[in-house]
Amino acid sequence: MKTYIEMKPKVSLAGGPVLLGDIAEIWAPSDLKSELYRQTVLEEIDGRYSIVSSTDIYRLFTNTDFTVTGSTYTVVERLESTRSSSLLLCLVWLLLFTGSALTIMYFHEDVSMAETQLVIVNMLGGAHPNWFHIPYSAGIGLGMLLFFNRLLKKQFNDEPSPLDIEIYKYEKSVEDYVTTTDQKK
């Protein structure tokens, strides 16, 4: 039976030696499969990222009949232990909230939103403008939560949110950069 090793595009590990079973899916006879899973590919991760190429896998096994499929490179990211700081979280949240509020207020001032809302209120009967301002302000916040699909744990549809797409693009750019700079060495 032929052995197939399908390399993953990216893995995140805490540290220590990188095993073949960490970076690839293996289809082989059970006795060979367990041996391959435990095979060390890298002794340790250099820096934050390391690269394992399919040629590294071929060099590792010279006498085994196998085929490497999947990604040409596997980006191995070392996970670093992080400490969460409630104070830092509060400060960052406060900074972002203040910046967002100022941005919305300056935009509304630039487009004369207050005058526009007064005209709308007068057209609808001339009541106190707060009955329009308060739901409008709450709607901006609720609209942003729905737009980024972060209001509930349950998503309304299967498509990713704009934030998910931007995070994916960023991670893909990091992977491309790491593989490109590793090839130049």
PDB file of C-alpha atoms in Angstrom:
ATOM      1  CA  MET A   1       0.000   0.000   0.000  1.00  0.00           C
ATOM      2  CA  LYS A   2       1.287   3.425  -0.917  1.00  0.00           C
ATOM      3  CA  THR A   3       1.688   6.072   1.772  1.00  0.00           C
ATOM      4  CA  TYR A   4       0.247   9.574   1.365  1.00  0.00           C
ATOM      5  CA  ILE A   5       1.284  12.584   3.438  1.00  0.00           C
ATOM      6  CA  GLU A   6      -0.900  15.673   3.079  1.00  0.00           C
ATOM      7  CA  MET A   7       0.821  18.764   4.446  1.00  0.00           C
ATOM      8  CA  LYS A   8      -1.234  21.426   6.203  1.00  0.00           C
ATOM      9  CA  PRO A   9      -0.732  25.068   5.154  1.00  0.00           C
ATOM     10  CA  LYS A  10      -0.290  26.366   8.713  1.00  0.00           C
ATOM     11  CA  VAL A  11      -0.062  24.980  12.235  1.00  0.00           C
ATOM     12  CA  SER A  12       0.390  26.600  15.635  1.00  0.00           C
ATOM     13  CA  LEU A  13       2.378  24.759  18.285  1.00  0.00           C
ATOM     14  CA  ALA A  14       3.442  25.568  21.823  1.00  0.00           C
ATOM     15  CA  GLY A  15       7.060  24.602  21.247  1.00  0.00           C
ATOM     16  CA  GLY A  16       9.381  21.643  21.422  1.00  0.00           C
ATOM     17  CA  PRO A  17      10.097  19.352  18.496  1.00  0.00           C
ATOM     18  CA  VAL A  18       7.780  19.494  15.500  1.00  0.00           C
ATOM     19  CA  LEU A  19       6.468  16.052  14.611  1.00  0.00           C
ATOM     20  CA  LEU A  20       5.231  14.966  11.203  1.00  0.00           C
ATOM     21  CA  GLY A  21       1.827  14.235  12.735  1.00  0.00           C
ATOM     22  CA  ASP A  22       1.615  17.894  13.802  1.00  0.00           C
ATOM     23  CA  ILE A  23       2.045  19.287  10.293  1.00  0.00           C
ATOM     24  CA  ALA A  24       0.442  16.626   8.093  1.00  0.00           C
ATOM     25  CA  GLU A  25      -2.333  14.097   7.699  1.00  0.00           C
ATOM     26  CA  ILE A  26      -0.966  10.644   6.991  1.00  0.00           C
ATOM     27  CA  TRP A  27      -2.630   7.758   5.105  1.00  0.00           C
ATOM     28  CA  ALA A  28      -0.585   4.586   5.508  1.00  0.00           C
ATOM     29  CA  PRO A  29      -0.735   1.092   6.984  1.00  0.00           C
ATOM     30  CA  SER A  30      -1.344   1.335  10.730  1.00  0.00           C
ATOM     31  CA  ASP A  31       2.129   0.146  11.820  1.00  0.00           C
ATOM     32  CA  LEU A  32       3.873   2.657   9.518  1.00  0.00           C
ATOM     33  CA  LYS A  33       1.359   5.384  10.280  1.00  0.00           C
ATOM     34  CA  SER A  34       2.111   5.459  14.019  1.00  0.00           C
ATOM     35  CA  GLU A  35       5.846   5.544  13.276  1.00  0.00           C
ATOM     36  CA  LEU A  36       5.431   8.418  10.804  1.00  0.00           C
ATOM     37  CA  TYR A  37       3.267  10.435  13.207  1.00  0.00           C
ATOM     38  CA  ARG A  38       6.092  10.359  15.777  1.00  0.00           C
ATOM     39  CA  GLN A  39       8.849  11.271  13.302  1.00  0.00           C
ATOM     40  CA  THR A  40      10.599  14.562  14.218  1.00  0.00           C
ATOM     41  CA  VAL A  41      10.671  17.078  11.369  1.00  0.00           C
ATOM     42  CA  LEU A  42      12.156  20.071  13.254  1.00  0.00           C
ATOM     43  CA  GLU A  43      14.021  19.959  16.537  1.00  0.00           C
ATOM     44  CA  GLU A  44      12.607  23.331  17.558  1.00  0.00           C
ATOM     45  CA  ILE A  45      10.898  26.341  16.038  1.00  0.00           C
ATOM     46  CA  ASP A  46      13.355  29.098  15.158  1.00  0.00           C
ATOM     47  CA  GLY A  47      11.909  32.468  16.146  1.00  0.00           C
ATOM     48  CA  ARG A  48       8.183  32.971  15.830  1.00  0.00           C
ATOM     49  CA  TYR A  49       7.749  31.147  12.513  1.00  0.00           C
ATOM     50  CA  SER A  50       9.483  28.243  10.806  1.00  0.00           C
ATOM     51  CA  ILE A  51       8.894  26.652   7.428  1.00  0.00           C
ATOM     52  CA  VAL A  52       8.758  22.960   6.570  1.00  0.00           C
ATOM     53  CA  SER A  53       8.715  22.237   2.841  1.00  0.00           C
ATOM     54  CA  SER A  54       7.708  19.091   1.039  1.00  0.00           C
ATOM     55  CA  THR A  55      11.345  18.601   0.022  1.00  0.00           C
ATOM     56  CA  ASP A  56      12.256  18.494   3.713  1.00  0.00           C
ATOM     57  CA  ILE A  57       9.827  15.593   4.061  1.00  0.00           C
ATOM     58  CA  TYR A  58      11.291  13.805   1.037  1.00  0.00           C
ATOM     59  CA  ARG A  59      14.826  14.264   2.455  1.00  0.00           C
ATOM     60  CA  LEU A  60      13.703  12.835   5.785  1.00  0.00           C
ATOM     61  CA  PHE A  61      12.492   9.545   4.298  1.00  0.00           C
ATOM     62  CA  THR A  62      14.711   8.096   1.618  1.00  0.00           C
ATOM     63  CA  ASN A  63      13.666   4.453   1.674  1.00  0.00           C
ATOM     64  CA  THR A  64       9.875   4.779   2.002  1.00  0.00           C
ATOM     65  CA  ASP A  65       7.507   4.850  -0.981  1.00  0.00           C
ATOM     66  CA  PHE A  66       5.235   7.815  -0.318  1.00  0.00           C
ATOM     67  CA  THR A  67       3.653  10.831  -1.980  1.00  0.00           C
ATOM     68  CA  VAL A  68       3.476  14.292  -0.421  1.00  0.00           C
ATOM     69  CA  THR A  69       0.320  16.217  -1.322  1.00  0.00           C
ATOM     70  CA  GLY A  70      -1.394  19.333  -0.048  1.00  0.00           C
ATOM     71  CA  SER A  71       0.493  22.531   0.607  1.00  0.00           C
ATOM     72  CA  THR A  72       4.073  22.862  -0.611  1.00  0.00           C
ATOM     73  CA  TYR A  73       5.042  24.621   2.593  1.00  0.00           C
ATOM     74  CA  THR A  74       3.791  24.372   6.133  1.00  0.00           C
ATOM     75  CA  VAL A  75       4.166  27.506   8.227  1.00  0.00           C
ATOM     76  CA  VAL A  76       4.813  26.483  11.822  1.00  0.00           C
ATOM     77  CA  GLU A  77       3.926  29.246  14.282  1.00  0.00           C
ATOM     78  CA  ARG A  78       5.156  29.092  17.848  1.00  0.00           C
ATOM     79  CA  LEU A  79       2.415  30.002  20.291  1.00  0.00           C
ATOM     80  CA  GLU A  80       3.612  32.297  23.010  1.00  0.00           C
ATOM     81  CA  SER A  81       1.999  32.367  26.404  1.00  0.00           C
ATOM     82  CA  THR A  82       0.120  35.589  26.901  1.00  0.00           C
ATOM     83  CA  ARG A  83      -1.066  37.201  30.057  1.00  0.00           C
ATOM     84  CA  SER A  84      -4.307  39.085  29.822  1.00  0.00           C
ATOM     85  CA  SER A  85      -4.458  42.357  31.609  1.00  0.00           C
ATOM     86  CA  SER A  86      -7.878  43.699  32.476  1.00  0.00           C
ATOM     87  CA  LEU A  87      -6.464  47.205  32.850  1.00  0.00           C
ATOM     88  CA  LEU A  88      -4.867  47.083  29.393  1.00  0.00           C
ATOM     89  CA  LEU A  89      -8.091  45.730  27.901  1.00  0.00           C
ATOM     90  CA  CYS A  90     -10.088  48.562  29.483  1.00  0.00           C
ATOM     91  CA  LEU A  91      -7.626  51.185  28.253  1.00  0.00           C
ATOM     92  CA  VAL A  92      -7.644  49.846  24.682  1.00  0.00           C
ATOM     93  CA  TRP A  93     -11.436  49.569  24.706  1.00  0.00           C
ATOM     94  CA  LEU A  94     -11.756  53.139  26.021  1.00  0.00           C
ATOM     95  CA  LEU A  95      -9.348  54.442  23.366  1.00  0.00           C
ATOM     96  CA  LEU A  96     -11.197  52.671  20.550  1.00  0.00           C
ATOM     97  CA  PHE A  97     -14.611  53.692  21.850  1.00  0.00           C
ATOM     98  CA  THR A  98     -13.567  57.355  22.160  1.00  0.00           C
ATOM     99  CA  GLY A  99     -11.982  57.373  18.703  1.00  0.00           C
ATOM    100  CA  SER A 100     -15.054  55.776  17.133  1.00  0.00           C
ATOM    101  CA  ALA A 101     -17.395  58.219  18.862  1.00  0.00           C
ATOM    102  CA  LEU A 102     -15.345  61.218  17.743  1.00  0.00           C
ATOM    103  CA  THR A 103     -15.207  59.895  14.172  1.00  0.00           C
ATOM    104  CA  ILE A 104     -18.979  59.495  14.021  1.00  0.00           C
ATOM    105  CA  MET A 105     -19.548  62.948  15.575  1.00  0.00           C
ATOM    106  CA  TYR A 106     -17.144  64.654  13.141  1.00  0.00           C
ATOM    107  CA  PHE A 107     -18.744  62.874  10.194  1.00  0.00           C
ATOM    108  CA  HIS A 108     -22.205  63.951  11.344  1.00  0.00           C
ATOM    109  CA  GLU A 109     -20.995  67.518  11.706  1.00  0.00           C
ATOM    110  CA  ASP A 110     -19.473  67.485   8.214  1.00  0.00           C
ATOM    111  CA  VAL A 111     -22.718  66.329   6.585  1.00  0.00           C
ATOM    112  CA  SER A 112     -24.954  68.527   8.814  1.00  0.00           C
ATOM    113  CA  MET A 113     -26.726  65.525  10.288  1.00  0.00           C
ATOM    114  CA  ALA A 114     -28.316  67.543  13.129  1.00  0.00           C
ATOM    115  CA  GLU A 115     -30.039  69.884  10.687  1.00  0.00           C
ATOM    116  CA  THR A 116     -31.136  66.965   8.529  1.00  0.00           C
ATOM    117  CA  GLN A 117     -32.624  65.144  11.494  1.00  0.00           C
ATOM    118  CA  LEU A 118     -34.474  68.303  12.603  1.00  0.00           C
ATOM    119  CA  VAL A 119     -35.963  68.618   9.108  1.00  0.00           C
ATOM    120  CA  ILE A 120     -37.055  64.964   9.233  1.00  0.00           C
ATOM    121  CA  VAL A 121     -38.605  65.414  12.698  1.00  0.00           C
ATOM    122  CA  ASN A 122     -40.472  68.538  11.535  1.00  0.00           C
ATOM    123  CA  MET A 123     -41.743  66.684   8.466  1.00  0.00           C
ATOM    124  CA  LEU A 124     -43.042  63.879  10.701  1.00  0.00           C
ATOM    125  CA  GLY A 125     -45.008  66.125  13.010  1.00  0.00           C
ATOM    126  CA  GLY A 126     -42.602  68.449  14.762  1.00  0.00           C
ATOM    127  CA  ALA A 127     -42.272  66.548  18.048  1.00  0.00           C
ATOM    128  CA  HIS A 128     -39.213  66.738  20.290  1.00  0.00           C
ATOM    129  CA  PRO A 129     -36.102  65.688  18.284  1.00  0.00           C
ATOM    130  CA  ASN A 130     -34.906  63.249  20.977  1.00  0.00           C
ATOM    131  CA  TRP A 131     -37.471  60.663  19.875  1.00  0.00           C
ATOM    132  CA  PHE A 132     -35.475  60.493  16.637  1.00  0.00           C
ATOM    133  CA  HIS A 133     -31.903  61.002  17.971  1.00  0.00           C
ATOM    134  CA  ILE A 134     -31.998  58.258  20.618  1.00  0.00           C
ATOM    135  CA  PRO A 135     -33.153  55.374  18.361  1.00  0.00           C
ATOM    136  CA  TYR A 136     -30.780  56.623  15.648  1.00  0.00           C
ATOM    137  CA  SER A 137     -27.805  56.535  18.034  1.00  0.00           C
ATOM    138  CA  ALA A 138     -28.735  53.092  19.364  1.00  0.00           C
ATOM    139  CA  GLY A 139     -29.205  51.901  15.782  1.00  0.00           C
ATOM    140  CA  ILE A 140     -25.655  52.890  14.850  1.00  0.00           C
ATOM    141  CA  GLY A 141     -24.202  50.705  17.593  1.00  0.00           C
ATOM    142  CA  LEU A 142     -26.585  47.825  16.916  1.00  0.00           C
ATOM    143  CA  GLY A 143     -25.926  48.101  13.180  1.00  0.00           C
ATOM    144  CA  MET A 144     -22.165  47.805  13.725  1.00  0.00           C
ATOM    145  CA  LEU A 145     -22.633  44.718  15.901  1.00  0.00           C
ATOM    146  CA  LEU A 146     -24.847  43.099  13.267  1.00  0.00           C
ATOM    147  CA  PHE A 147     -22.493  44.138  10.448  1.00  0.00           C
ATOM    148  CA  PHE A 148     -19.534  42.432  12.104  1.00  0.00           C
ATOM    149  CA  ASN A 149     -21.811  39.534  13.122  1.00  0.00           C
ATOM    150  CA  ARG A 150     -20.692  39.695  16.758  1.00  0.00           C
ATOM    151  CA  LEU A 151     -24.009  40.264  18.530  1.00  0.00           C
ATOM    152  CA  LEU A 152     -24.821  36.630  19.200  1.00  0.00           C
ATOM    153  CA  LYS A 153     -22.789  33.453  19.193  1.00  0.00           C
ATOM    154  CA  LYS A 154     -25.184  32.125  16.573  1.00  0.00           C
ATOM    155  CA  GLN A 155     -24.540  33.611  13.156  1.00  0.00           C
ATOM    156  CA  PHE A 156     -27.466  34.659  11.008  1.00  0.00           C
ATOM    157  CA  ASN A 157     -25.924  33.114   7.896  1.00  0.00           C
ATOM    158  CA  ASP A 158     -22.962  30.996   6.878  1.00  0.00           C
ATOM    159  CA  GLU A 159     -20.956  33.749   5.225  1.00  0.00           C
ATOM    160  CA  PRO A 160     -18.000  35.227   7.112  1.00  0.00           C
ATOM    161  CA  SER A 161     -18.180  38.739   8.503  1.00  0.00           C
ATOM    162  CA  PRO A 162     -15.974  41.536   7.101  1.00  0.00           C
ATOM    163  CA  LEU A 163     -13.842  41.232  10.228  1.00  0.00           C
ATOM    164  CA  ASP A 164     -13.336  37.485   9.611  1.00  0.00           C
ATOM    165  CA  ILE A 165     -12.264  38.218   6.037  1.00  0.00           C
ATOM    166  CA  GLU A 166      -9.773  40.892   7.110  1.00  0.00           C
ATOM    167  CA  ILE A 167      -8.269  38.562   9.731  1.00  0.00           C
ATOM    168  CA  TYR A 168      -7.973  35.837   7.074  1.00  0.00           C
ATOM    169  CA  LYS A 169      -6.271  38.257   4.649  1.00  0.00           C
ATOM    170  CA  TYR A 170      -3.832  39.325   7.333  1.00  0.00           C
ATOM    171  CA  GLU A 171      -2.941  35.746   8.284  1.00  0.00           C
ATOM    172  CA  LYS A 172      -2.528  34.810   4.603  1.00  0.00           C
ATOM    173  CA  SER A 173      -0.229  37.811   4.069  1.00  0.00           C
ATOM    174  CA  VAL A 174       1.906  36.777   7.051  1.00  0.00           C
ATOM    175  CA  GLU A 175       2.147  33.206   5.705  1.00  0.00           C
ATOM    176  CA  ASP A 176       3.128  34.473   2.242  1.00  0.00           C
ATOM    177  CA  TYR A 177       5.731  36.800   3.722  1.00  0.00           C
ATOM    178  CA  VAL A 178       7.244  34.086   5.907  1.00  0.00           C
ATOM    179  CA  THR A 179       7.463  31.573   3.040  1.00  0.00           C
ATOM    180  CA  THR A 180       8.887  34.174   0.652  1.00  0.00           C
ATOM    181  CA  THR A 181      11.557  35.399   3.037  1.00  0.00           C
ATOM    182  CA  ASP A 182      12.458  31.808   3.973  1.00  0.00           C
ATOM    183  CA  GLN A 183      13.004  30.937   0.284  1.00  0.00           C
ATOM    184  CA  LYS A 184      15.513  33.804  -0.065  1.00  0.00           C
ATOM    185  CA  LYS A 185      17.766  32.365   2.682  1.00  0.00           C
TER     186      LYS A 185
END
